[in-house]
GROMACS .gro file of C-alpha atoms in nm:
model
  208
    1UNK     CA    1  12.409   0.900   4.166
    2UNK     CA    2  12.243   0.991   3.874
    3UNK     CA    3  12.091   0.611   3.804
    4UNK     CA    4  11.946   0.666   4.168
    5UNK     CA    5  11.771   0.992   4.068
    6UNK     CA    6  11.654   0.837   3.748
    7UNK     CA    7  11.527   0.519   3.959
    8UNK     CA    8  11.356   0.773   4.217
    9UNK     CA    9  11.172   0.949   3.918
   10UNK     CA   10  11.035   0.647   3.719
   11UNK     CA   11  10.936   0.531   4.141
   12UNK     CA   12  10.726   0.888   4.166
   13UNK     CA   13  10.573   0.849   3.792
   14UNK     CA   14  10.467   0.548   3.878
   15UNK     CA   15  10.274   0.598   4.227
   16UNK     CA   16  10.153   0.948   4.132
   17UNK     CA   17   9.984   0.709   3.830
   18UNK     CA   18   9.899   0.482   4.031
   19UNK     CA   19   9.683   0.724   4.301
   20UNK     CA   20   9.532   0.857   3.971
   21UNK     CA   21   9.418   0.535   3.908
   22UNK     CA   22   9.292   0.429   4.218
   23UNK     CA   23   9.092   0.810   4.211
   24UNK     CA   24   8.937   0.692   3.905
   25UNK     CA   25   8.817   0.333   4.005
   26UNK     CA   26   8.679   0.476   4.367
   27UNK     CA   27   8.467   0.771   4.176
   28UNK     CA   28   8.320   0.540   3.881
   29UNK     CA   29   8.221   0.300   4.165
   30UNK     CA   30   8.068   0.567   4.407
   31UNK     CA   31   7.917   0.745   4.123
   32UNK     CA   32   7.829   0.493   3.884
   33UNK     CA   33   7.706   0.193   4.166
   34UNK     CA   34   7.314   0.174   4.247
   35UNK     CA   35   7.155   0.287   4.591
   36UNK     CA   36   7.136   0.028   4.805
   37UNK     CA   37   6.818  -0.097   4.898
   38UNK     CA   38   6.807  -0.086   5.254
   39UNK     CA   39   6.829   0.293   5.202
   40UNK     CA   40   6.515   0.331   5.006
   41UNK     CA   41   6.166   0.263   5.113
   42UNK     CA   42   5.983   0.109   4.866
   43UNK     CA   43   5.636  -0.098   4.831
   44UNK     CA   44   5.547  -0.424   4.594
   45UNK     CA   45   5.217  -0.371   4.419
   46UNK     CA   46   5.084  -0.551   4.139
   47UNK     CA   47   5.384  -0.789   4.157
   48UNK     CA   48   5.587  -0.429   4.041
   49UNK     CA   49   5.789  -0.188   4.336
   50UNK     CA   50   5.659   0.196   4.407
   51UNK     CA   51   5.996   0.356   4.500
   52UNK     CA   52   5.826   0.573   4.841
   53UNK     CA   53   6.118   0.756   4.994
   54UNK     CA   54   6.507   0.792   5.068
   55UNK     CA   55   6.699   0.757   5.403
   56UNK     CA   56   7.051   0.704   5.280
   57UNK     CA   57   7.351   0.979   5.314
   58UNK     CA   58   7.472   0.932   5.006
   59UNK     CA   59   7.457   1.232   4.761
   60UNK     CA   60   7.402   1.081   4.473
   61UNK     CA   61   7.091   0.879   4.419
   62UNK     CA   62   7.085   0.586   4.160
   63UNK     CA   63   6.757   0.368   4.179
   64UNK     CA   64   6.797   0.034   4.081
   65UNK     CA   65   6.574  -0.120   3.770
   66UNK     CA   66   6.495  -0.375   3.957
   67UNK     CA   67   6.495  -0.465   4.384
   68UNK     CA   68   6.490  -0.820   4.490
   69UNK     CA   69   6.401  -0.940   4.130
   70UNK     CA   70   6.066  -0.727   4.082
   71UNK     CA   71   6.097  -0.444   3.883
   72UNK     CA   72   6.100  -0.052   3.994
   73UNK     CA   73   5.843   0.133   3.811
   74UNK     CA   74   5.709   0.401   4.011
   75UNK     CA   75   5.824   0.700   4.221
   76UNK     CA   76   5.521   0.748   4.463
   77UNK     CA   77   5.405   1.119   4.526
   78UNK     CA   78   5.601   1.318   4.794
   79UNK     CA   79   5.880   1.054   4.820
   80UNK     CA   80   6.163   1.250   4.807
   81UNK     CA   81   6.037   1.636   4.913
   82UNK     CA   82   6.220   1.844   5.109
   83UNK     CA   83   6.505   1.584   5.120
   84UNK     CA   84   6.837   1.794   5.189
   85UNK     CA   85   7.088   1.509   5.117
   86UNK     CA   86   7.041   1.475   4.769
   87UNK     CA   87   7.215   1.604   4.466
   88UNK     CA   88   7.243   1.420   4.181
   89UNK     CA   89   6.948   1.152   4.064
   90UNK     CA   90   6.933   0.912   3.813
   91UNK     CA   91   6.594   0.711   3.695
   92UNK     CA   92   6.634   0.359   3.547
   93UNK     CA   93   6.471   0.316   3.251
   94UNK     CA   94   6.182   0.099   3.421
   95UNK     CA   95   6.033   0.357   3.520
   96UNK     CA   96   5.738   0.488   3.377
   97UNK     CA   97   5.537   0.697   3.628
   98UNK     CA   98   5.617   1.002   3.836
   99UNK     CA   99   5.397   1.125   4.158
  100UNK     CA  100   5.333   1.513   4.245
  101UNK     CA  101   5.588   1.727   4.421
  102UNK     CA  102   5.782   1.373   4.439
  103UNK     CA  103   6.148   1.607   4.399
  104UNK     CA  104   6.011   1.978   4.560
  105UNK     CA  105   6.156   2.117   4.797
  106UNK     CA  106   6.528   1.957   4.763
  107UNK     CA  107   6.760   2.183   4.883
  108UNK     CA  108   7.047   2.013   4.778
  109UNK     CA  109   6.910   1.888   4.454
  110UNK     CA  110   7.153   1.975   4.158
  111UNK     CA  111   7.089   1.719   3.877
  112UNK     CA  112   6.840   1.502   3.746
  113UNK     CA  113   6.755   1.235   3.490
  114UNK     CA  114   6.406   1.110   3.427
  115UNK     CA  115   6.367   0.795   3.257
  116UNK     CA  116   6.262   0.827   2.856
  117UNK     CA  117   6.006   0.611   2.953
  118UNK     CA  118   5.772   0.903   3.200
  119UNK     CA  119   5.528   1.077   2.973
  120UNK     CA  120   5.444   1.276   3.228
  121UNK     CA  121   5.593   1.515   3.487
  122UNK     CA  122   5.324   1.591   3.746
  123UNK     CA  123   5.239   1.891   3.929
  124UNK     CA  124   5.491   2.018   4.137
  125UNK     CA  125   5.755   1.803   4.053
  126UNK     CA  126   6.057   2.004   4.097
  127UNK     CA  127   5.835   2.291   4.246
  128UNK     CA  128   6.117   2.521   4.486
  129UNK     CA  129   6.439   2.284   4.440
  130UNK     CA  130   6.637   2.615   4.412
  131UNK     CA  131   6.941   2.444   4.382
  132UNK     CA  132   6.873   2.218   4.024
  133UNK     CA  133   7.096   2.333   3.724
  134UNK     CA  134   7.011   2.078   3.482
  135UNK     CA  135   6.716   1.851   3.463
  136UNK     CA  136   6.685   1.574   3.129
  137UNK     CA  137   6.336   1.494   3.078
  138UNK     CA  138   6.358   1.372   2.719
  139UNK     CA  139   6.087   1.116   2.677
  140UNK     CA  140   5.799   1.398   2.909
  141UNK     CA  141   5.497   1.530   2.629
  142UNK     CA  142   5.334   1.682   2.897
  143UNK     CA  143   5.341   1.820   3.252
  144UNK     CA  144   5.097   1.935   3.546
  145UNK     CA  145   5.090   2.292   3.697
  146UNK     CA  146   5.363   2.453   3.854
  147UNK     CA  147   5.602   2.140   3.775
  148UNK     CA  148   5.895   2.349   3.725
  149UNK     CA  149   5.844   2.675   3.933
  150UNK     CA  150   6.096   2.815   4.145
  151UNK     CA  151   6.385   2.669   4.010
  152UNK     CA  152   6.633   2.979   4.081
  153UNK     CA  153   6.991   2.803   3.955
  154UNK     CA  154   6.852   2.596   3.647
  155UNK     CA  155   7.055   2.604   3.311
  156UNK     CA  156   6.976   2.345   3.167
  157UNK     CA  157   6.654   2.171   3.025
  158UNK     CA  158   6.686   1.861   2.782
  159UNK     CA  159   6.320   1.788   2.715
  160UNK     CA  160   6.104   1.669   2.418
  161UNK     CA  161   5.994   1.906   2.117
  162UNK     CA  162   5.635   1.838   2.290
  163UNK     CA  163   5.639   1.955   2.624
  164UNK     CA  164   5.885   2.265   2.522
  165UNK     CA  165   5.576   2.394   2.319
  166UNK     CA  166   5.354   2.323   2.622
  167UNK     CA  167   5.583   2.537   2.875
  168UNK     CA  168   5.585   2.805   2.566
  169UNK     CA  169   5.225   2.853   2.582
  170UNK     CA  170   5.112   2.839   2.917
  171UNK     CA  171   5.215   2.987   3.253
  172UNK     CA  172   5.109   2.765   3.478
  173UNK     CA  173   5.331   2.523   3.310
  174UNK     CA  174   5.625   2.731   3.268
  175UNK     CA  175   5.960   2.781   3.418
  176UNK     CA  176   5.963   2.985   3.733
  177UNK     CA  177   6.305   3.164   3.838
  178UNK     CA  178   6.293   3.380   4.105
  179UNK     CA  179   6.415   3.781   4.075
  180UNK     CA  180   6.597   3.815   3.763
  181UNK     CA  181   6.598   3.740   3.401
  182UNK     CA  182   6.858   3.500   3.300
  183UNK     CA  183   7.004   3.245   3.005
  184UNK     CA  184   6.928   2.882   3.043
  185UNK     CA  185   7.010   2.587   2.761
  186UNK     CA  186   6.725   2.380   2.636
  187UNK     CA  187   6.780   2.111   2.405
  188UNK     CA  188   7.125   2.256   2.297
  189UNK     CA  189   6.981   2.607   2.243
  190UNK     CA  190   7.086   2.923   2.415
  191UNK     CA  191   6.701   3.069   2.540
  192UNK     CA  192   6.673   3.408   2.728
  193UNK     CA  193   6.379   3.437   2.958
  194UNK     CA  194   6.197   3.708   3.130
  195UNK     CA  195   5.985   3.721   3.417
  196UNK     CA  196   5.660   3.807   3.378
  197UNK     CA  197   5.364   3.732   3.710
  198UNK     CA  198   5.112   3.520   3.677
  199UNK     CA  199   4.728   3.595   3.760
  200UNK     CA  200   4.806   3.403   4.122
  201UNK     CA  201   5.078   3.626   4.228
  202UNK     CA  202   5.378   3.346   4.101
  203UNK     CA  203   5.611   3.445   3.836
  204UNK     CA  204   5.634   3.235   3.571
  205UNK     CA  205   5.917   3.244   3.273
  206UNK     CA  206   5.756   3.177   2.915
  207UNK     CA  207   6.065   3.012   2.716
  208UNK     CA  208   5.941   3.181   2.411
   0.00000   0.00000   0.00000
């Protein structure tokens, strides 16, 4: 009797580490796999791809480096706005240019990485994607207007030395969050911001 218990333990160890297993494999492949290309629209130009838009229904967005052979180097402006199926995106690190207002208005939008490569983040680049709460930007000097306004959940900014100073010193340029004053992480520091309106009627949040 007791050998059968035993035997009916080491059985249930074994398949409850198995399913754990299995869990792991099936979320490091949905998670870690690129989007497919049939679910992206995308042009060839100069022998290089301009990533133009998203039609999949997968969550998680993960652009290739490289579609067909030719490499991806540019998200064209607009291509993903007001998309409401996305939440997490990742950039390879072919890319080099962003276009304006290519991630505003993403509802669902709740994490992004930007390529080291992209010195810039244009205007309106995550302009009113209330949902974000962490964007890495580490390789951006500089940014157009309004690039990061209405962000109401963010938390967290990784983002050069560079373009911190620039969204210090000028409100056009700074972080927007919408009724309240709040505690967000950039670069590993703990930053309090206040809200303070802009000549246009926005609100703006200096980060210094």
């Amino acid at each position: 009797m007791r050998n059968s218990l035993y035997r009916v333990n080491v059985l249930m160890k074994k398949a409850c580490v198995l399913l754990m297993t299995l869990s792991l494999i099936f979320l490091t492949v949905s998670c870690g796999s690129n989007t497919k290309k049939e679910d992206l629209s995308f042009e060839v130009v100069d022998n290089t791809i301009v990533i133009k838009g998203y039609n999949g229904s997968d969550p998680y967005l993960n652009i290739p480096d490289k579609i067909d052979g030719i490499k991806v180097v540019e998200i064209e402006e607009n291509a993903f706005k007001d998309n409401s199926v996305i939440e997490k995106v990742k950039l390879p690190d072919t890319v080099t240019k962003l276009g304006d207002s290519c991630f505003s208005g993403c509802g669902s939008l709740k994490e992004v990485y930007i390529s080291e490569n992209v010195d810039v983040i244009p205007d309106s680049c995550f302009s009113y994607s209330s949902s974000i709460e962490k964007i890495t930007a580490k390789g951006a000097k500089e940014c157009g207007s309004f690039a990061f306004s209405g962000l109401d959940s963010l938390m967290t900014l990784e983002i050069s030395e560079e373009l911190n100073e620039e969204l210090s010193s000028n409100d056009y340029n700074a972080v927007s969050k919408k009724g309240r004053s709040c505690e967000i992480k950039i670069n590993g520091k703990n930053v309090t911001v206040e809200e303070t309106p802009t000549m246009e009627g926005m609100y703006a949040t200096p980060l210094f």
